[in-house]
């Protein structure tokens, strides 16, 4: 089972990211994908998020508890949601929009200048698709073919081609980054034992309050 | 009552990725609903949006009314005009509808109301989950009457049960409620819509006899009276006042006795045909977890853990919450050690289980005020305590 959180500020297409991923795994990867999202004012400006639970069996608990993958496209969202990320999780972020705190646990971080790439392609509106491509390349929880198949109906028809190109740009960047990482000698990982996990009771998974 | 195949115009055959609210809209269109009147309220608005978007291509009417009182009244009119009609609402909107839900029950009007439950009372938690309208749906309007309420646990079931809701409403001439919740309503999952010729829809019994003999409230063998469409040339009268078979006011104790008994009997005597629940491993169960809606999914997680710990747990998921599967609970109460009833309220259905168990087995609640679904560990704890 994979628990994924996409986060950023309202208007970046964060909820769309969750929808595309959920649709891709459910309809084209033959798995179960349940998507939930932020509602209320934060979905329209401040830190917002969408969550996807991917599973081989039916998803029983619809919300994520301890995401193993966090995608952050804004500083606010990163600061709000990073503490929930598992100590052995994966952090995926926009290098121009998120300044990382000192690393925690064995979290692996992968950055992509998604907004800059999108601007180079003509419009920053595609930043979320660059990010989705990068996420697909890095995380491997969903196939790139399924993601591309999921796009029609979730992005405007006349921009479908551009969205696919944005996706591919991010995907290739992610795959290259992983390949480079393999060549590099592995950093020694610190043991997990002595590092306290954040207390879930004290830090319950957040959801919109209105 | 006529069983037909769905009109392909309203059926969006294929696999989709929809939230529960959208699935209700698709279900209503597949069931043949062509009239929707509503007032937007979180978390139910998406259903209205989708219906409004789709109805021009299907052919029908969508009206945004001035409030929920007007919405339900419009439904009653549309239904008597011969259309299958529905609305969606939540929290305060549902409370506003109460008076005319009674009118619809009294006039024996088939219609469907979806309540995407949020936290209450009052404005409560507009964007967060609740399941605390489960008694209001049955008892909210004044007087004695019966309704049917269904509780879907997923977007797929939102689609399936919306069709079922229309079929029940048409069969029994009664308001039928889809009691979903914010979590299911706003949760996106795969929804498979079958081809139109595989969807069975029901149309109410239309009267075809001589004009002078039509009686709008004369019960047929199945206790459900025939209907006519306004404008088809039949003369009839209908009212919220206590009435006789002709539909004319009859203000006396005898007429009241007949009228109210008829409203109630129509559902209670047909209850075995209406009631739907799903059981899993209840045969040798010591503990049976009874739940509905989103809570039924979360509790399966707890049940799986309990089984790993060696406890014999079965589950009973209420698909129809009203009428309540009284007889089945009575049977189970003779065999089991206890019932565990998790729900996102302070024990509304737990009390019903307790009533049916009649002291033979305790009904242990796992209450939750709303705003979030249960932590499966809380349900597990209750199961373990019940098994001790």
PDB file of C-alpha atoms in Angstrom, chain B residues 69-345:
ATOM      1  CA  UNK B  69     -38.032  24.278   1.348  1.00  0.00           C
ATOM      2  CA  UNK B  70     -38.773  25.320  -2.202  1.00  0.00           C
ATOM      3  CA  UNK B  71     -36.556  22.538  -3.552  1.00  0.00           C
ATOM      4  CA  UNK B  72     -38.437  19.686  -1.947  1.00  0.00           C
ATOM      5  CA  UNK B  73     -41.795  21.269  -2.768  1.00  0.00           C
ATOM      6  CA  UNK B  74     -40.759  21.495  -6.416  1.00  0.00           C
ATOM      7  CA  UNK B  75     -39.852  17.810  -6.320  1.00  0.00           C
ATOM      8  CA  UNK B  76     -43.305  16.902  -5.071  1.00  0.00           C
ATOM      9  CA  UNK B  77     -44.861  18.886  -7.932  1.00  0.00           C
ATOM     10  CA  UNK B  78     -42.557  17.348 -10.527  1.00  0.00           C
ATOM     11  CA  UNK B  79     -43.221  13.865  -9.232  1.00  0.00           C
ATOM     12  CA  UNK B  80     -46.983  14.340  -9.475  1.00  0.00           C
ATOM     13  CA  UNK B  81     -46.338  15.720 -12.949  1.00  0.00           C
ATOM     14  CA  UNK B  82     -44.937  12.299 -13.794  1.00  0.00           C
ATOM     15  CA  UNK B  83     -41.189  12.858 -13.548  1.00  0.00           C
ATOM     16  CA  UNK B  84     -38.663  11.003 -11.480  1.00  0.00           C
ATOM     17  CA  UNK B  85     -37.196  13.790  -9.381  1.00  0.00           C
ATOM     18  CA  UNK B  86     -34.442  14.263  -6.841  1.00  0.00           C
ATOM     19  CA  UNK B  87     -32.488  16.744  -4.757  1.00  0.00           C
ATOM     20  CA  UNK B  88     -29.333  16.696  -2.658  1.00  0.00           C
ATOM     21  CA  UNK B  89     -28.597  18.524   0.542  1.00  0.00           C
ATOM     22  CA  UNK B  90     -26.778  18.386   3.850  1.00  0.00           C
ATOM     23  CA  UNK B  91     -27.029  19.519   7.473  1.00  0.00           C
ATOM     24  CA  UNK B  92     -29.151  22.666   7.765  1.00  0.00           C
ATOM     25  CA  UNK B  93     -30.697  22.133   4.336  1.00  0.00           C
ATOM     26  CA  UNK B  94     -31.971  18.734   5.408  1.00  0.00           C
ATOM     27  CA  UNK B  95     -33.558  20.278   8.498  1.00  0.00           C
ATOM     28  CA  UNK B  96     -35.317  22.861   6.339  1.00  0.00           C
ATOM     29  CA  UNK B  97     -36.805  20.106   4.193  1.00  0.00           C
ATOM     30  CA  UNK B  98     -38.383  18.283   7.098  1.00  0.00           C
ATOM     31  CA  UNK B  99     -41.909  19.664   6.918  1.00  0.00           C
ATOM     32  CA  UNK B 100     -42.365  18.826   3.281  1.00  0.00           C
ATOM     33  CA  UNK B 101     -40.745  15.428   3.645  1.00  0.00           C
ATOM     34  CA  UNK B 102     -43.811  14.746   5.771  1.00  0.00           C
ATOM     35  CA  UNK B 103     -45.985  16.181   2.995  1.00  0.00           C
ATOM     36  CA  UNK B 104     -44.321  13.898   0.450  1.00  0.00           C
ATOM     37  CA  UNK B 105     -44.874  10.896   2.734  1.00  0.00           C
ATOM     38  CA  UNK B 106     -48.502  11.897   3.353  1.00  0.00           C
ATOM     39  CA  UNK B 107     -49.210  12.460  -0.339  1.00  0.00           C
ATOM     40  CA  UNK B 108     -47.365   9.195  -1.138  1.00  0.00           C
ATOM     41  CA  UNK B 109     -45.042  10.913  -3.557  1.00  0.00           C
ATOM     42  CA  UNK B 110     -42.104   9.013  -5.021  1.00  0.00           C
ATOM     43  CA  UNK B 111     -38.927  11.087  -4.819  1.00  0.00           C
ATOM     44  CA  UNK B 112     -35.269  10.739  -3.896  1.00  0.00           C
ATOM     45  CA  UNK B 113     -33.283  12.929  -1.521  1.00  0.00           C
ATOM     46  CA  UNK B 114     -29.570  12.473  -0.995  1.00  0.00           C
ATOM     47  CA  UNK B 115     -28.172  13.763   2.288  1.00  0.00           C
ATOM     48  CA  UNK B 116     -24.387  14.072   2.174  1.00  0.00           C
ATOM     49  CA  UNK B 117     -24.015  14.207   5.930  1.00  0.00           C
ATOM     50  CA  UNK B 118     -21.648  16.667   7.581  1.00  0.00           C
ATOM     51  CA  UNK B 119     -20.935  17.401  11.234  1.00  0.00           C
ATOM     52  CA  UNK B 120     -23.823  19.020  13.134  1.00  0.00           C
ATOM     53  CA  UNK B 121     -25.838  20.368  14.877  1.00  0.00           C
ATOM     54  CA  UNK B 122     -26.596  23.640  13.099  1.00  0.00           C
ATOM     55  CA  UNK B 123     -23.924  24.822  10.670  1.00  0.00           C
ATOM     56  CA  UNK B 124     -21.494  22.495  12.428  1.00  0.00           C
ATOM     57  CA  UNK B 125     -18.688  21.256  10.198  1.00  0.00           C
ATOM     58  CA  UNK B 126     -19.548  22.184   6.606  1.00  0.00           C
ATOM     59  CA  UNK B 127     -16.554  20.476   5.031  1.00  0.00           C
ATOM     60  CA  UNK B 128     -16.162  17.517   7.374  1.00  0.00           C
ATOM     61  CA  UNK B 129     -17.828  14.170   7.815  1.00  0.00           C
ATOM     62  CA  UNK B 130     -20.748  13.240  10.074  1.00  0.00           C
ATOM     63  CA  UNK B 131     -23.382  10.479  10.289  1.00  0.00           C
ATOM     64  CA  UNK B 132     -25.654  12.098  12.802  1.00  0.00           C
ATOM     65  CA  UNK B 133     -28.819  12.494  10.719  1.00  0.00           C
ATOM     66  CA  UNK B 134     -29.711   8.811  10.865  1.00  0.00           C
ATOM     67  CA  UNK B 135     -32.630   9.284  13.241  1.00  0.00           C
ATOM     68  CA  UNK B 136     -33.666  12.631  11.804  1.00  0.00           C
ATOM     69  CA  UNK B 137     -34.223  10.978   8.437  1.00  0.00           C
ATOM     70  CA  UNK B 138     -36.774   8.647   9.990  1.00  0.00           C
ATOM     71  CA  UNK B 139     -38.332  10.837  12.632  1.00  0.00           C
ATOM     72  CA  UNK B 140     -37.605  14.387  11.462  1.00  0.00           C
ATOM     73  CA  UNK B 141     -41.057  15.312  10.251  1.00  0.00           C
ATOM     74  CA  UNK B 142     -44.014  15.268  12.596  1.00  0.00           C
ATOM     75  CA  UNK B 143     -46.482  12.428  12.820  1.00  0.00           C
ATOM     76  CA  UNK B 144     -46.133   8.708  12.155  1.00  0.00           C
ATOM     77  CA  UNK B 145     -44.871   7.731   8.740  1.00  0.00           C
ATOM     78  CA  UNK B 146     -42.288   5.455   7.171  1.00  0.00           C
ATOM     79  CA  UNK B 147     -39.521   6.146   4.723  1.00  0.00           C
ATOM     80  CA  UNK B 148     -36.692   4.147   3.162  1.00  0.00           C
ATOM     81  CA  UNK B 149     -33.041   5.117   3.746  1.00  0.00           C
ATOM     82  CA  UNK B 150     -29.966   3.648   2.079  1.00  0.00           C
ATOM     83  CA  UNK B 151     -26.339   4.097   3.064  1.00  0.00           C
ATOM     84  CA  UNK B 152     -23.599   3.730   0.419  1.00  0.00           C
ATOM     85  CA  UNK B 153     -20.002   2.975   1.416  1.00  0.00           C
ATOM     86  CA  UNK B 154     -18.211   4.019  -1.780  1.00  0.00           C
ATOM     87  CA  UNK B 155     -18.659   6.105  -4.930  1.00  0.00           C
ATOM     88  CA  UNK B 156     -19.535   2.883  -6.783  1.00  0.00           C
ATOM     89  CA  UNK B 157     -22.313   2.219  -4.301  1.00  0.00           C
ATOM     90  CA  UNK B 158     -23.443   5.835  -4.547  1.00  0.00           C
ATOM     91  CA  UNK B 159     -24.139   5.089  -8.193  1.00  0.00           C
ATOM     92  CA  UNK B 160     -25.753   1.686  -7.591  1.00  0.00           C
ATOM     93  CA  UNK B 161     -27.847   2.730  -4.615  1.00  0.00           C
ATOM     94  CA  UNK B 162     -29.120   5.879  -6.329  1.00  0.00           C
ATOM     95  CA  UNK B 163     -30.670   3.654  -8.992  1.00  0.00           C
ATOM     96  CA  UNK B 164     -32.005   1.396  -6.249  1.00  0.00           C
ATOM     97  CA  UNK B 165     -33.402   4.446  -4.430  1.00  0.00           C
ATOM     98  CA  UNK B 166     -35.384   5.513  -7.491  1.00  0.00           C
ATOM     99  CA  UNK B 167     -36.627   1.967  -8.016  1.00  0.00           C
ATOM    100  CA  UNK B 168     -37.806   1.747  -4.404  1.00  0.00           C
ATOM    101  CA  UNK B 169     -39.405   5.200  -4.530  1.00  0.00           C
ATOM    102  CA  UNK B 170     -41.325   4.266  -7.667  1.00  0.00           C
ATOM    103  CA  UNK B 171     -42.304   0.844  -6.314  1.00  0.00           C
ATOM    104  CA  UNK B 172     -43.598   2.063  -2.955  1.00  0.00           C
ATOM    105  CA  UNK B 173     -44.608   5.675  -3.688  1.00  0.00           C
ATOM    106  CA  UNK B 174     -42.453   6.928  -0.863  1.00  0.00           C
ATOM    107  CA  UNK B 175     -39.578   9.388  -0.325  1.00  0.00           C
ATOM    108  CA  UNK B 176     -36.295   7.451  -0.403  1.00  0.00           C
ATOM    109  CA  UNK B 177     -33.106   8.825   1.141  1.00  0.00           C
ATOM    110  CA  UNK B 178     -29.497   8.230   0.210  1.00  0.00           C
ATOM    111  CA  UNK B 179     -27.759   8.816   3.527  1.00  0.00           C
ATOM    112  CA  UNK B 180     -24.177   9.187   2.469  1.00  0.00           C
ATOM    113  CA  UNK B 181     -21.532  11.319   4.181  1.00  0.00           C
ATOM    114  CA  UNK B 182     -18.899  13.918   3.336  1.00  0.00           C
ATOM    115  CA  UNK B 183     -16.160  11.308   3.262  1.00  0.00           C
ATOM    116  CA  UNK B 184     -17.818   9.104   0.657  1.00  0.00           C
ATOM    117  CA  UNK B 185     -19.253  12.144  -1.126  1.00  0.00           C
ATOM    118  CA  UNK B 186     -15.854  13.745  -1.616  1.00  0.00           C
ATOM    119  CA  UNK B 187     -13.836  10.567  -2.087  1.00  0.00           C
ATOM    120  CA  UNK B 188     -12.739   9.747  -5.619  1.00  0.00           C
ATOM    121  CA  UNK B 189     -12.703   6.105  -6.651  1.00  0.00           C
ATOM    122  CA  UNK B 190     -13.316   3.968  -9.679  1.00  0.00           C
ATOM    123  CA  UNK B 191     -16.981   3.802 -10.674  1.00  0.00           C
ATOM    124  CA  UNK B 192     -18.075   1.356 -13.346  1.00  0.00           C
ATOM    125  CA  UNK B 193     -21.284   2.290 -15.132  1.00  0.00           C
ATOM    126  CA  UNK B 194     -22.753  -0.723 -16.955  1.00  0.00           C
ATOM    127  CA  UNK B 195     -24.436  -0.556 -20.367  1.00  0.00           C
ATOM    128  CA  UNK B 196     -28.010   0.753 -20.276  1.00  0.00           C
ATOM    129  CA  UNK B 197     -29.514  -2.644 -21.108  1.00  0.00           C
ATOM    130  CA  UNK B 198     -27.978  -4.087 -17.950  1.00  0.00           C
ATOM    131  CA  UNK B 199     -29.518  -1.472 -15.662  1.00  0.00           C
ATOM    132  CA  UNK B 200     -32.979  -2.331 -14.438  1.00  0.00           C
ATOM    133  CA  UNK B 201     -35.194   0.627 -13.681  1.00  0.00           C
ATOM    134  CA  UNK B 202     -38.677   0.624 -12.246  1.00  0.00           C
ATOM    135  CA  UNK B 203     -41.561   2.860 -13.182  1.00  0.00           C
ATOM    136  CA  UNK B 204     -44.466   3.496 -10.853  1.00  0.00           C
ATOM    137  CA  UNK B 205     -47.826   1.847 -11.413  1.00  0.00           C
ATOM    138  CA  UNK B 206     -49.804   4.090 -13.714  1.00  0.00           C
ATOM    139  CA  UNK B 207     -53.574   3.825 -13.516  1.00  0.00           C
ATOM    140  CA  UNK B 208     -55.206   2.934 -16.834  1.00  0.00           C
ATOM    141  CA  UNK B 209     -58.840   2.193 -15.844  1.00  0.00           C
ATOM    142  CA  UNK B 210     -61.981   4.244 -16.463  1.00  0.00           C
ATOM    143  CA  UNK B 211     -61.607   7.909 -15.541  1.00  0.00           C
ATOM    144  CA  UNK B 212     -64.476   8.158 -13.103  1.00  0.00           C
ATOM    145  CA  UNK B 213     -63.166   5.229 -11.060  1.00  0.00           C
ATOM    146  CA  UNK B 214     -59.659   6.502 -10.283  1.00  0.00           C
ATOM    147  CA  UNK B 215     -58.897   6.685  -6.563  1.00  0.00           C
ATOM    148  CA  UNK B 216     -55.411   8.074  -5.833  1.00  0.00           C
ATOM    149  CA  UNK B 217     -55.169   6.453  -2.389  1.00  0.00           C
ATOM    150  CA  UNK B 218     -56.878   3.099  -2.871  1.00  0.00           C
ATOM    151  CA  UNK B 219     -54.244   0.520  -1.940  1.00  0.00           C
ATOM    152  CA  UNK B 220     -53.529  -2.209  -4.464  1.00  0.00           C
ATOM    153  CA  UNK B 221     -52.670  -5.793  -3.398  1.00  0.00           C
ATOM    154  CA  UNK B 222     -49.099  -4.721  -2.545  1.00  0.00           C
ATOM    155  CA  UNK B 223     -50.628  -1.861  -0.504  1.00  0.00           C
ATOM    156  CA  UNK B 224     -49.322   0.739  -2.983  1.00  0.00           C
ATOM    157  CA  UNK B 225     -51.979   2.851  -4.740  1.00  0.00           C
ATOM    158  CA  UNK B 226     -51.863   3.664  -8.468  1.00  0.00           C
ATOM    159  CA  UNK B 227     -50.775   7.074  -9.734  1.00  0.00           C
ATOM    160  CA  UNK B 228     -51.816   9.172 -12.707  1.00  0.00           C
ATOM    161  CA  UNK B 229     -49.883  11.903 -14.450  1.00  0.00           C
ATOM    162  CA  UNK B 230     -51.211  15.409 -14.065  1.00  0.00           C
ATOM    163  CA  UNK B 231     -52.469  16.436 -17.483  1.00  0.00           C
ATOM    164  CA  UNK B 232     -53.480  12.964 -18.624  1.00  0.00           C
ATOM    165  CA  UNK B 233     -57.146  13.761 -18.145  1.00  0.00           C
ATOM    166  CA  UNK B 234     -57.805  12.141 -14.793  1.00  0.00           C
ATOM    167  CA  UNK B 235     -59.438  14.158 -12.049  1.00  0.00           C
ATOM    168  CA  UNK B 236     -57.907  13.712  -8.637  1.00  0.00           C
ATOM    169  CA  UNK B 237     -57.332  15.533  -5.416  1.00  0.00           C
ATOM    170  CA  UNK B 238     -54.359  15.242  -3.093  1.00  0.00           C
ATOM    171  CA  UNK B 239     -53.645  16.931   0.206  1.00  0.00           C
ATOM    172  CA  UNK B 240     -51.465  16.963   3.281  1.00  0.00           C
ATOM    173  CA  UNK B 241     -54.602  16.694   5.379  1.00  0.00           C
ATOM    174  CA  UNK B 242     -55.765  13.308   6.553  1.00  0.00           C
ATOM    175  CA  UNK B 243     -57.650  11.930   3.584  1.00  0.00           C
ATOM    176  CA  UNK B 244     -59.720   9.032   2.358  1.00  0.00           C
ATOM    177  CA  UNK B 245     -59.148   6.845  -0.690  1.00  0.00           C
ATOM    178  CA  UNK B 246     -60.393   9.627  -2.932  1.00  0.00           C
ATOM    179  CA  UNK B 247     -57.752  11.995  -1.604  1.00  0.00           C
ATOM    180  CA  UNK B 248     -60.305  14.337  -0.045  1.00  0.00           C
ATOM    181  CA  UNK B 249     -59.829  15.649   3.482  1.00  0.00           C
ATOM    182  CA  UNK B 250     -61.451  13.486   6.141  1.00  0.00           C
ATOM    183  CA  UNK B 251     -60.949  15.043   9.529  1.00  0.00           C
ATOM    184  CA  UNK B 252     -61.908  12.335  11.966  1.00  0.00           C
ATOM    185  CA  UNK B 253     -60.317   9.558  14.026  1.00  0.00           C
ATOM    186  CA  UNK B 254     -61.426   6.707  11.733  1.00  0.00           C
ATOM    187  CA  UNK B 255     -59.945   8.288   8.644  1.00  0.00           C
ATOM    188  CA  UNK B 256     -56.751   9.099  10.556  1.00  0.00           C
ATOM    189  CA  UNK B 257     -56.507   5.494  11.698  1.00  0.00           C
ATOM    190  CA  UNK B 258     -56.841   4.219   8.144  1.00  0.00           C
ATOM    191  CA  UNK B 259     -54.588   6.849   6.596  1.00  0.00           C
ATOM    192  CA  UNK B 260     -51.664   6.586   9.019  1.00  0.00           C
ATOM    193  CA  UNK B 261     -51.806   2.805   9.186  1.00  0.00           C
ATOM    194  CA  UNK B 262     -51.721   2.723   5.422  1.00  0.00           C
ATOM    195  CA  UNK B 263     -48.596   4.935   5.254  1.00  0.00           C
ATOM    196  CA  UNK B 264     -46.808   2.793   7.814  1.00  0.00           C
ATOM    197  CA  UNK B 265     -48.021  -0.648   6.687  1.00  0.00           C
ATOM    198  CA  UNK B 266     -47.040   0.015   3.104  1.00  0.00           C
ATOM    199  CA  UNK B 267     -43.390  -0.053   4.203  1.00  0.00           C
ATOM    200  CA  UNK B 268     -43.392  -2.297   7.285  1.00  0.00           C
ATOM    201  CA  UNK B 269     -45.349  -5.090   5.593  1.00  0.00           C
ATOM    202  CA  UNK B 270     -43.112  -4.911   2.539  1.00  0.00           C
ATOM    203  CA  UNK B 271     -39.973  -4.567   4.679  1.00  0.00           C
ATOM    204  CA  UNK B 272     -38.633  -8.091   3.973  1.00  0.00           C
ATOM    205  CA  UNK B 273     -38.563  -7.176   0.282  1.00  0.00           C
ATOM    206  CA  UNK B 274     -36.892  -3.822   0.919  1.00  0.00           C
ATOM    207  CA  UNK B 275     -34.283  -4.642   3.564  1.00  0.00           C
ATOM    208  CA  UNK B 276     -30.764  -5.189   2.288  1.00  0.00           C
ATOM    209  CA  UNK B 277     -27.655  -5.889   4.357  1.00  0.00           C
ATOM    210  CA  UNK B 278     -24.331  -7.629   3.840  1.00  0.00           C
ATOM    211  CA  UNK B 279     -22.964 -10.137   6.312  1.00  0.00           C
ATOM    212  CA  UNK B 280     -19.505 -11.568   6.595  1.00  0.00           C
ATOM    213  CA  UNK B 281     -18.522 -14.459   8.864  1.00  0.00           C
ATOM    214  CA  UNK B 282     -21.483 -14.049  11.205  1.00  0.00           C
ATOM    215  CA  UNK B 283     -22.160 -17.810  11.381  1.00  0.00           C
ATOM    216  CA  UNK B 284     -19.865 -18.613  14.280  1.00  0.00           C
ATOM    217  CA  UNK B 285     -19.205 -15.077  15.374  1.00  0.00           C
ATOM    218  CA  UNK B 286     -18.927 -14.141  19.011  1.00  0.00           C
ATOM    219  CA  UNK B 287     -18.982 -10.471  18.186  1.00  0.00           C
ATOM    220  CA  UNK B 288     -20.843  -8.827  15.329  1.00  0.00           C
ATOM    221  CA  UNK B 289     -19.831  -5.360  14.194  1.00  0.00           C
ATOM    222  CA  UNK B 290     -22.815  -3.461  12.780  1.00  0.00           C
ATOM    223  CA  UNK B 291     -22.020  -0.393  10.724  1.00  0.00           C
ATOM    224  CA  UNK B 292     -22.966   1.555   7.616  1.00  0.00           C
ATOM    225  CA  UNK B 293     -21.536   4.076   5.180  1.00  0.00           C
ATOM    226  CA  UNK B 294     -17.880   4.980   5.451  1.00  0.00           C
ATOM    227  CA  UNK B 295     -17.691   3.544   8.975  1.00  0.00           C
ATOM    228  CA  UNK B 296     -18.373   0.062   7.614  1.00  0.00           C
ATOM    229  CA  UNK B 297     -15.165   0.230   5.591  1.00  0.00           C
ATOM    230  CA  UNK B 298     -13.037   1.572   8.409  1.00  0.00           C
ATOM    231  CA  UNK B 299     -14.382  -1.067  10.780  1.00  0.00           C
ATOM    232  CA  UNK B 300     -13.359  -3.899   8.423  1.00  0.00           C
ATOM    233  CA  UNK B 301      -9.790  -2.829   9.107  1.00  0.00           C
ATOM    234  CA  UNK B 302     -10.389  -3.289  12.832  1.00  0.00           C
ATOM    235  CA  UNK B 303     -12.189  -6.591  12.229  1.00  0.00           C
ATOM    236  CA  UNK B 304      -9.219  -7.946  10.254  1.00  0.00           C
ATOM    237  CA  UNK B 305      -6.921  -7.114  13.164  1.00  0.00           C
ATOM    238  CA  UNK B 306      -9.315  -8.675  15.679  1.00  0.00           C
ATOM    239  CA  UNK B 307      -9.465 -11.885  13.639  1.00  0.00           C
ATOM    240  CA  UNK B 308      -5.666 -12.001  13.623  1.00  0.00           C
ATOM    241  CA  UNK B 309      -5.857 -11.809  17.407  1.00  0.00           C
ATOM    242  CA  UNK B 310      -8.096 -14.883  17.371  1.00  0.00           C
ATOM    243  CA  UNK B 311     -11.432 -13.210  18.092  1.00  0.00           C
ATOM    244  CA  UNK B 312     -14.418 -14.544  16.155  1.00  0.00           C
ATOM    245  CA  UNK B 313     -15.839 -11.369  14.644  1.00  0.00           C
ATOM    246  CA  UNK B 314     -18.484 -11.051  11.998  1.00  0.00           C
ATOM    247  CA  UNK B 315     -19.728  -7.938  10.270  1.00  0.00           C
ATOM    248  CA  UNK B 316     -23.165  -6.792   9.282  1.00  0.00           C
ATOM    249  CA  UNK B 317     -23.265  -3.787   6.981  1.00  0.00           C
ATOM    250  CA  UNK B 318     -26.555  -1.979   6.697  1.00  0.00           C
ATOM    251  CA  UNK B 319     -27.297  -1.118   3.083  1.00  0.00           C
ATOM    252  CA  UNK B 320     -30.838  -0.123   3.968  1.00  0.00           C
ATOM    253  CA  UNK B 321     -30.735   1.533   7.362  1.00  0.00           C
ATOM    254  CA  UNK B 322     -34.506   2.106   7.319  1.00  0.00           C
ATOM    255  CA  UNK B 323     -36.462  -0.088   7.437  1.00  0.00           C
ATOM    256  CA  UNK B 324     -34.128  -1.613   9.995  1.00  0.00           C
ATOM    257  CA  UNK B 325     -33.289  -5.357   9.743  1.00  0.00           C
ATOM    258  CA  UNK B 326     -34.984  -6.007  13.056  1.00  0.00           C
ATOM    259  CA  UNK B 327     -35.561  -9.738  12.613  1.00  0.00           C
ATOM    260  CA  UNK B 328     -31.969 -10.451  11.661  1.00  0.00           C
ATOM    261  CA  UNK B 329     -30.638  -8.560  14.682  1.00  0.00           C
ATOM    262  CA  UNK B 330     -33.061 -10.478  16.912  1.00  0.00           C
ATOM    263  CA  UNK B 331     -31.768 -13.791  15.527  1.00  0.00           C
ATOM    264  CA  UNK B 332     -28.146 -12.781  15.910  1.00  0.00           C
ATOM    265  CA  UNK B 333     -28.751 -11.535  19.444  1.00  0.00           C
ATOM    266  CA  UNK B 334     -29.587 -15.106  20.480  1.00  0.00           C
ATOM    267  CA  UNK B 335     -26.208 -16.360  19.291  1.00  0.00           C
ATOM    268  CA  UNK B 336     -23.644 -13.639  19.806  1.00  0.00           C
ATOM    269  CA  UNK B 337     -21.913 -12.358  22.887  1.00  0.00           C
ATOM    270  CA  UNK B 338     -22.183  -8.706  21.918  1.00  0.00           C
ATOM    271  CA  UNK B 339     -22.700  -6.239  19.104  1.00  0.00           C
ATOM    272  CA  UNK B 340     -20.229  -3.457  18.419  1.00  0.00           C
ATOM    273  CA  UNK B 341     -21.716  -0.450  16.652  1.00  0.00           C
ATOM    274  CA  UNK B 342     -19.256   2.185  15.464  1.00  0.00           C
ATOM    275  CA  UNK B 343     -20.865   5.261  13.891  1.00  0.00           C
ATOM    276  CA  UNK B 344     -20.047   8.928  13.466  1.00  0.00           C
ATOM    277  CA  UNK B 345     -22.637  10.075  15.999  1.00  0.00           C
TER     278      UNK B 345
END
